[in-house]
Amino acid sequence: MRLGVLDVGSNTVNLLVVDARRGGHPTPMSSTKATLRLAETIDSSGKITRRWADKLIATIDEFATIAVSSGCAELMAFATSAVRDATNAEEVLARVRAETGVDLQVLGGVDESRLTFLAVRRWYGWSAGRILNLDIGGGSLELSSGVDEEPEVALSLPLGAGRLTREWLPDDPPGRRRVAMLRDWLDTELADAAATVLKAGSPELAVATSKTFRSLARLTGAAPSAAGPRVKRTLTASGLRQLISFISRMTTADRAELEGVSAERAPQIVAGALVAEASMRALSLETVEICPWALREGLILRKLDSEADGNALVETSMRDAGSQVVDRTAVDRSRGDKR
């Protein structure tokens, strides 16, 4: 089955096209990305402005067309913290549905954490024992821990790299004082969450997902993406501390020249590094292993599982949490209805 996964994040809109089947390894066929920096467009009243809603709708419309031309049987479309936090989210979602035929669903932070954990568990398998996973997005930080496919603890905190850059590091470069202040604040903010995660049990494997962690690992010497997803990559706390002292003195333009740092990630990589460092410190982790699978793969795996079991994609546990994971959209039908 060919599936499309459309992910509206704080910084980018991504379309991943995969060939997937129950019990098989999802095979990526193509990936398309547009940088919107949606979280930065929210106005003082908390709304996504009409101009940027128009851009989002145009991008989704374009990507839905790509999904159809790529042969996708279905498109799973979801949005994370930027849309989730907007005060006019329902209005924007209604416009997306009316103008593109795509039923864009908002994914709750806890469900982000759960689905990402599922992907990590499938990647490493049962032999990994208790896994602790960290994921840094543009708007939030997700923490999860467990021995099964459903984590015992799944948390989402408003500590994303983009959010903290806007709120704490407005200068370029950010300056030692602001970096030190953010470090201290993060230690306080993470204390209770870390205690909750560690109460579930000590991890046998500590894992990190997301583009932020992949970039940080690359900057500290991990293999480039060209080496493939199965090459082991790690990030150490000591390497991270050294990296922060280096990149926090650089301008955004200079950071964008570093290998492994894209132009859209360069403005927020310092904040991302500080969140990673503080999280590892709070959880007493010296090393994390970088997992190539994350939220999008978790959604694909959950869909395949639910169809094989004859159930709806929304699981009982997630329904009880009060948020819908995703609403499956038949691409051809929805695009046809639009026309």
CSV table of C-alpha atoms in Angstrom, one decimal:
chain,number,residue,atom,x,y,z
A,1,MET,CA,0.0,0.0,0.0
A,2,ARG,CA,1.3,3.4,-0.9
A,3,LEU,CA,0.6,6.0,1.8
A,4,GLY,CA,1.2,9.7,2.1
A,5,VAL,CA,2.0,11.4,5.4
A,6,LEU,CA,1.6,15.2,5.5
A,7,ASP,CA,3.1,16.8,8.6
A,8,VAL,CA,2.4,20.5,9.4
A,9,GLY,CA,5.0,21.4,11.9
A,10,SER,CA,6.2,24.6,13.5
A,11,ASN,CA,8.9,25.2,10.9
A,12,THR,CA,8.1,23.1,7.9
A,13,VAL,CA,5.4,21.2,6.0
A,14,ASN,CA,6.6,17.7,5.0
A,15,LEU,CA,5.1,15.1,2.7
A,16,LEU,CA,6.5,11.6,3.1
A,17,VAL,CA,5.4,9.0,0.5
A,18,VAL,CA,6.0,5.4,1.6
A,19,ASP,CA,5.2,1.9,0.5
A,20,ALA,CA,4.1,0.1,3.6
A,21,ARG,CA,2.5,-3.2,4.6
A,22,ARG,CA,1.7,-5.0,7.9
A,23,GLY,CA,4.8,-6.7,9.2
A,24,GLY,CA,7.1,-5.0,6.7
A,25,HIS,CA,9.6,-2.2,6.8
A,26,PRO,CA,8.0,1.1,5.5
A,27,THR,CA,10.0,2.0,2.4
A,28,PRO,CA,10.3,5.8,1.7
A,29,MET,CA,9.6,6.6,-1.9
A,30,SER,CA,9.8,10.4,-1.9
A,31,SER,CA,10.0,13.3,0.5
A,32,THR,CA,8.9,16.9,-0.2
A,33,LYS,CA,9.4,19.8,2.2
A,34,ALA,CA,8.3,23.5,2.3
A,35,THR,CA,9.6,25.9,5.0
A,36,LEU,CA,6.8,28.1,6.3
A,37,ARG,CA,8.0,28.8,9.9
A,38,LEU,CA,4.3,28.8,10.9
A,39,ALA,CA,4.9,29.3,14.6
A,40,GLU,CA,6.7,32.6,13.9
A,41,THR,CA,3.6,34.0,12.0
A,42,ILE,CA,1.2,33.8,14.9
A,43,ASP,CA,0.2,37.4,15.8
A,44,SER,CA,-0.2,39.0,19.3
A,45,SER,CA,-3.7,37.6,19.7
A,46,GLY,CA,-2.4,34.0,19.2
A,47,LYS,CA,-3.9,33.7,15.6
A,48,ILE,CA,-2.3,32.4,12.4
A,49,THR,CA,-2.7,35.4,10.2
A,50,ARG,CA,-4.8,35.2,7.0
A,51,ARG,CA,-1.8,35.7,4.8
A,52,TRP,CA,0.0,32.8,6.4
A,53,ALA,CA,-3.1,30.6,6.5
A,54,ASP,CA,-3.3,31.3,2.7
A,55,LYS,CA,0.3,30.1,2.3
A,56,LEU,CA,-0.4,27.0,4.4
A,57,ILE,CA,-3.5,26.1,2.4
A,58,ALA,CA,-1.6,26.6,-0.9
A,59,THR,CA,1.2,24.3,0.3
A,60,ILE,CA,-1.2,21.6,1.5
A,61,ASP,CA,-3.1,21.8,-1.8
A,62,GLU,CA,0.2,21.4,-3.7
A,63,PHE,CA,1.3,18.5,-1.6
A,64,ALA,CA,-2.1,16.7,-1.9
A,65,THR,CA,-1.7,16.9,-5.7
A,66,ILE,CA,1.8,15.4,-5.3
A,67,ALA,CA,0.4,12.6,-3.2
A,68,VAL,CA,-2.2,11.7,-5.9
A,69,SER,CA,0.4,11.9,-8.7
A,70,SER,CA,2.7,9.6,-6.6
A,71,GLY,CA,0.0,7.0,-6.4
A,72,CYS,CA,-0.9,7.3,-2.8
A,73,ALA,CA,-4.1,5.4,-1.8
A,74,GLU,CA,-4.5,7.5,1.3
A,75,LEU,CA,-3.1,10.7,2.8
A,76,MET,CA,-2.7,11.0,6.6
A,77,ALA,CA,-2.5,14.7,7.4
A,78,PHE,CA,-1.7,16.1,10.8
A,79,ALA,CA,-0.5,19.2,12.5
A,80,THR,CA,1.4,19.6,15.7
A,81,SER,CA,2.2,22.5,18.1
A,82,ALA,CA,2.0,25.5,15.8
A,83,VAL,CA,-1.6,24.8,14.8
A,84,ARG,CA,-2.4,23.3,18.1
A,85,ASP,CA,-1.5,26.5,20.0
A,86,ALA,CA,-3.2,28.9,17.6
A,87,THR,CA,-6.4,30.5,18.9
A,88,ASN,CA,-8.0,30.3,15.5
A,89,ALA,CA,-7.0,26.7,14.8
A,90,GLU,CA,-10.6,25.5,14.1
A,91,GLU,CA,-11.1,28.3,11.6
A,92,VAL,CA,-7.8,27.4,9.8
A,93,LEU,CA,-8.6,23.7,9.8
A,94,ALA,CA,-12.1,24.4,8.3
A,95,ARG,CA,-10.5,26.4,5.5
A,96,VAL,CA,-8.0,23.7,4.8
A,97,ARG,CA,-10.8,21.1,4.5
A,98,ALA,CA,-13.0,23.4,2.4
A,99,GLU,CA,-10.3,24.6,0.0
A,100,THR,CA,-8.1,21.5,-0.4
A,101,GLY,CA,-10.3,18.5,0.5
A,102,VAL,CA,-7.7,17.5,3.0
A,103,ASP,CA,-8.9,16.8,6.6
A,104,LEU,CA,-6.0,18.1,8.6
A,105,GLN,CA,-6.1,16.8,12.1
A,106,VAL,CA,-4.4,18.3,15.2
A,107,LEU,CA,-2.3,15.8,17.0
A,108,GLY,CA,-2.1,16.2,20.8
A,109,GLY,CA,1.3,16.5,22.4
A,110,VAL,CA,0.9,13.3,24.5
A,111,ASP,CA,-0.1,11.4,21.4
A,112,GLU,CA,3.0,12.8,19.6
A,113,SER,CA,5.0,11.3,22.4
A,114,ARG,CA,3.2,7.9,22.2
A,115,LEU,CA,3.4,7.5,18.5
A,116,THR,CA,7.1,8.5,18.4
A,117,PHE,CA,7.8,5.9,21.1
A,118,LEU,CA,6.0,3.3,19.0
A,119,ALA,CA,8.3,4.0,16.1
A,120,VAL,CA,11.4,3.8,18.3
A,121,ARG,CA,10.3,0.6,19.9
A,122,ARG,CA,9.8,-1.0,16.5
A,123,TRP,CA,13.2,0.2,15.3
A,124,TYR,CA,15.1,-1.3,18.2
A,125,GLY,CA,12.9,-4.2,19.1
A,126,TRP,CA,12.0,-6.0,22.4
A,127,SER,CA,15.7,-6.8,23.2
A,128,ALA,CA,16.3,-3.1,23.9
A,129,GLY,CA,14.4,-3.5,27.2
A,130,ARG,CA,13.2,-0.2,28.8
A,131,ILE,CA,13.6,2.6,26.3
A,132,LEU,CA,13.6,6.3,27.3
A,133,ASN,CA,13.0,8.6,24.3
A,134,LEU,CA,13.5,12.4,23.8
A,135,ASP,CA,12.2,14.3,20.9
A,136,ILE,CA,12.7,18.1,20.3
A,137,GLY,CA,10.3,19.8,17.9
A,138,GLY,CA,9.9,23.5,17.1
A,139,GLY,CA,7.2,24.0,19.7
A,140,SER,CA,7.5,21.2,22.2
A,141,LEU,CA,9.7,18.6,23.9
A,142,GLU,CA,8.4,15.0,24.2
A,143,LEU,CA,9.6,12.5,26.7
A,144,SER,CA,8.5,8.9,26.9
A,145,SER,CA,9.6,5.7,28.7
A,146,GLY,CA,8.4,2.1,28.7
A,147,VAL,CA,9.1,-1.6,28.1
A,148,ASP,CA,6.2,-2.2,25.7
A,149,GLU,CA,5.0,-0.5,22.5
A,150,GLU,CA,2.7,1.8,24.5
A,151,PRO,CA,4.9,3.9,26.9
A,152,GLU,CA,4.2,3.9,30.6
A,153,VAL,CA,5.0,7.6,30.7
A,154,ALA,CA,4.4,10.0,27.8
A,155,LEU,CA,4.9,13.7,28.3
A,156,SER,CA,4.8,16.9,26.2
A,157,LEU,CA,6.3,20.1,27.4
A,158,PRO,CA,6.3,23.6,25.7
A,159,LEU,CA,10.1,23.5,25.4
A,160,GLY,CA,10.6,23.4,21.6
A,161,ALA,CA,13.7,24.9,19.9
A,162,GLY,CA,11.8,27.5,17.9
A,163,ARG,CA,9.6,28.6,20.8
A,164,LEU,CA,12.6,29.1,23.2
A,165,THR,CA,14.5,30.9,20.5
A,166,ARG,CA,11.7,33.4,20.1
A,167,GLU,CA,11.1,33.8,23.9
A,168,TRP,CA,14.7,33.6,25.2
A,169,LEU,CA,17.3,34.2,22.5
A,170,PRO,CA,16.2,37.1,20.3
A,171,ASP,CA,19.8,38.4,19.7
A,172,ASP,CA,22.1,37.1,17.0
A,173,PRO,CA,24.4,35.7,18.4
A,174,PRO,CA,22.4,35.1,21.6
A,175,GLY,CA,25.0,36.2,24.2
A,176,ARG,CA,26.4,34.4,27.2
A,177,ARG,CA,24.0,35.9,29.7
A,178,ARG,CA,20.9,34.8,27.9
A,179,VAL,CA,22.3,31.4,27.3
A,180,ALA,CA,23.1,31.0,31.1
A,181,MET,CA,19.6,32.3,32.0
A,182,LEU,CA,17.9,29.8,29.7
A,183,ARG,CA,20.1,27.0,31.0
A,184,ASP,CA,19.0,27.7,34.6
A,185,TRP,CA,15.3,28.1,33.7
A,186,LEU,CA,15.3,24.8,31.8
A,187,ASP,CA,16.8,23.0,34.8
A,188,THR,CA,13.8,24.2,36.9
A,189,GLU,CA,11.2,23.5,34.2
A,190,LEU,CA,12.5,19.9,33.6
A,191,ALA,CA,12.9,18.8,37.2
A,192,ASP,CA,9.3,17.5,37.8
A,193,ALA,CA,9.0,15.9,34.3
A,194,ALA,CA,12.4,14.1,34.7
A,195,ALA,CA,11.4,12.8,38.1
A,196,THR,CA,8.1,11.4,36.6
A,197,VAL,CA,10.0,9.7,33.7
A,198,LEU,CA,12.6,8.2,36.0
A,199,LYS,CA,10.1,6.9,38.5
A,200,ALA,CA,8.9,4.5,35.8
A,201,GLY,CA,12.3,2.8,35.8
A,202,SER,CA,15.9,3.3,34.7
A,203,PRO,CA,16.3,3.0,31.0
A,204,GLU,CA,18.4,0.2,29.4
A,205,LEU,CA,18.5,2.3,26.2
A,206,ALA,CA,18.3,6.1,25.9
A,207,VAL,CA,17.2,7.3,22.5
A,208,ALA,CA,16.7,10.7,20.8
A,209,THR,CA,14.6,11.4,17.7
A,210,SER,CA,13.9,14.5,15.6
A,211,LYS,CA,15.9,16.7,13.2
A,212,THR,CA,17.3,18.7,16.0
A,213,PHE,CA,19.0,15.7,17.6
A,214,ARG,CA,20.2,14.4,14.3
A,215,SER,CA,21.8,17.8,13.6
A,216,LEU,CA,23.4,18.0,17.0
A,217,ALA,CA,24.8,14.5,16.6
A,218,ARG,CA,26.2,15.4,13.2
A,219,LEU,CA,27.9,18.5,14.6
A,220,THR,CA,29.6,16.4,17.3
A,221,GLY,CA,31.0,13.9,14.8
A,222,ALA,CA,28.2,11.4,14.0
A,223,ALA,CA,28.0,10.0,10.5
A,224,PRO,CA,26.2,12.1,7.8
A,225,SER,CA,22.8,11.2,6.5
A,226,ALA,CA,24.4,9.9,3.3
A,227,ALA,CA,25.8,7.0,5.3
A,228,GLY,CA,22.3,5.6,5.6
A,229,PRO,CA,19.8,5.1,8.5
A,230,ARG,CA,21.3,1.9,9.9
A,231,VAL,CA,24.6,3.5,10.9
A,232,LYS,CA,24.8,3.9,14.6
A,233,ARG,CA,24.8,7.5,15.7
A,234,THR,CA,25.2,8.8,19.2
A,235,LEU,CA,25.2,12.2,21.0
A,236,THR,CA,27.1,12.6,24.3
A,237,ALA,CA,26.5,15.1,27.0
A,238,SER,CA,30.2,16.2,27.0
A,239,GLY,CA,30.2,16.7,23.3
A,240,LEU,CA,27.0,18.7,23.5
A,241,ARG,CA,28.5,21.0,26.2
A,242,GLN,CA,31.5,21.7,24.0
A,243,LEU,CA,29.2,22.3,21.0
A,244,ILE,CA,27.1,24.8,22.8
A,245,SER,CA,30.1,26.9,23.8
A,246,PHE,CA,31.1,27.0,20.1
A,247,ILE,CA,27.8,27.6,18.3
A,248,SER,CA,26.4,30.0,20.9
A,249,ARG,CA,29.1,32.5,19.8
A,250,MET,CA,28.2,32.2,16.1
A,251,THR,CA,25.7,34.2,14.1
A,252,THR,CA,22.8,32.4,12.4
A,253,ALA,CA,24.5,32.9,9.0
A,254,ASP,CA,27.6,31.3,10.3
A,255,ARG,CA,25.7,28.4,11.8
A,256,ALA,CA,23.9,27.8,8.6
A,257,GLU,CA,27.3,27.1,7.0
A,258,LEU,CA,28.0,24.1,9.3
A,259,GLU,CA,27.6,20.6,8.0
A,260,GLY,CA,24.3,19.1,9.2
A,261,VAL,CA,22.6,22.4,9.9
A,262,SER,CA,20.0,23.5,7.4
A,263,ALA,CA,19.1,27.2,6.8
A,264,GLU,CA,15.8,26.8,8.5
A,265,ARG,CA,17.3,25.1,11.6
A,266,ALA,CA,20.2,27.5,12.0
A,267,PRO,CA,18.3,30.2,13.9
A,268,GLN,CA,17.1,27.7,16.6
A,269,ILE,CA,19.9,25.2,16.9
A,270,VAL,CA,21.4,26.9,20.0
A,271,ALA,CA,18.1,26.7,21.8
A,272,GLY,CA,17.7,23.1,20.6
A,273,ALA,CA,21.1,22.2,21.9
A,274,LEU,CA,20.3,23.8,25.3
A,275,VAL,CA,17.1,21.8,25.6
A,276,ALA,CA,18.9,18.6,24.7
A,277,GLU,CA,21.7,19.3,27.2
A,278,ALA,CA,19.2,20.2,30.0
A,279,SER,CA,17.1,17.1,29.3
A,280,MET,CA,20.1,14.8,29.3
A,281,ARG,CA,21.3,16.4,32.6
A,282,ALA,CA,17.9,16.1,34.2
A,283,LEU,CA,17.6,12.5,33.2
A,284,SER,CA,21.2,11.7,34.1
A,285,LEU,CA,22.0,10.6,30.6
A,286,GLU,CA,25.6,10.7,29.4
A,287,THR,CA,24.8,9.3,25.9
A,288,VAL,CA,21.7,9.0,23.7
A,289,GLU,CA,21.4,6.9,20.5
A,290,ILE,CA,19.9,8.7,17.5
A,291,CYS,CA,16.9,6.8,16.0
A,292,PRO,CA,16.0,7.5,12.3
A,293,TRP,CA,12.3,6.8,12.9
A,294,ALA,CA,10.1,9.2,14.7
A,295,LEU,CA,6.5,10.5,14.6
A,296,ARG,CA,5.7,10.0,10.9
A,297,GLU,CA,6.8,6.4,11.0
A,298,GLY,CA,4.8,5.9,14.2
A,299,LEU,CA,1.6,7.1,12.5
A,300,ILE,CA,2.3,4.7,9.6
A,301,LEU,CA,2.9,1.8,11.9
A,302,ARG,CA,-0.2,2.6,14.0
A,303,LYS,CA,-2.4,2.7,10.9
A,304,LEU,CA,-1.1,-0.6,9.6
A,305,ASP,CA,-1.7,-2.2,13.0
A,306,SER,CA,-5.2,-0.8,13.3
A,307,GLU,CA,-6.2,-2.0,9.8
A,308,ALA,CA,-4.9,-5.5,10.5
A,309,ASP,CA,-6.9,-5.7,13.7
A,310,GLY,CA,-10.0,-4.3,12.0
A,311,ASN,CA,-10.1,-1.3,14.3
A,312,ALA,CA,-10.3,2.4,13.8
A,313,LEU,CA,-7.0,4.2,13.7
A,314,VAL,CA,-7.9,6.1,17.0
A,315,GLU,CA,-7.0,3.7,19.8
A,316,THR,CA,-9.0,3.6,23.0
A,317,SER,CA,-6.2,4.9,25.1
A,318,MET,CA,-5.8,7.9,22.8
A,319,ARG,CA,-9.5,8.5,22.7
A,320,ASP,CA,-9.6,8.5,26.4
A,321,ALA,CA,-6.8,11.1,26.4
A,322,GLY,CA,-9.3,13.4,24.5
A,323,SER,CA,-7.4,13.8,21.2
A,324,GLN,CA,-7.8,12.2,17.9
A,325,VAL,CA,-4.6,10.8,16.4
A,326,VAL,CA,-5.5,11.2,12.8
A,327,ASP,CA,-8.4,11.0,10.5
A,328,ARG,CA,-7.7,8.9,7.4
A,329,THR,CA,-8.3,10.8,4.2
A,330,ALA,CA,-8.9,9.0,0.9
A,331,VAL,CA,-6.9,11.2,-1.3
A,332,ASP,CA,-8.7,10.6,-4.6
A,333,ARG,CA,-12.1,11.0,-3.1
A,334,SER,CA,-11.4,14.1,-1.2
A,335,ARG,CA,-9.6,15.8,-4.1
A,336,GLY,CA,-12.5,14.8,-6.3
A,337,ASP,CA,-15.0,16.3,-3.9
A,338,LYS,CA,-13.2,19.5,-4.0
A,339,ARG,CA,-13.6,19.7,-7.7
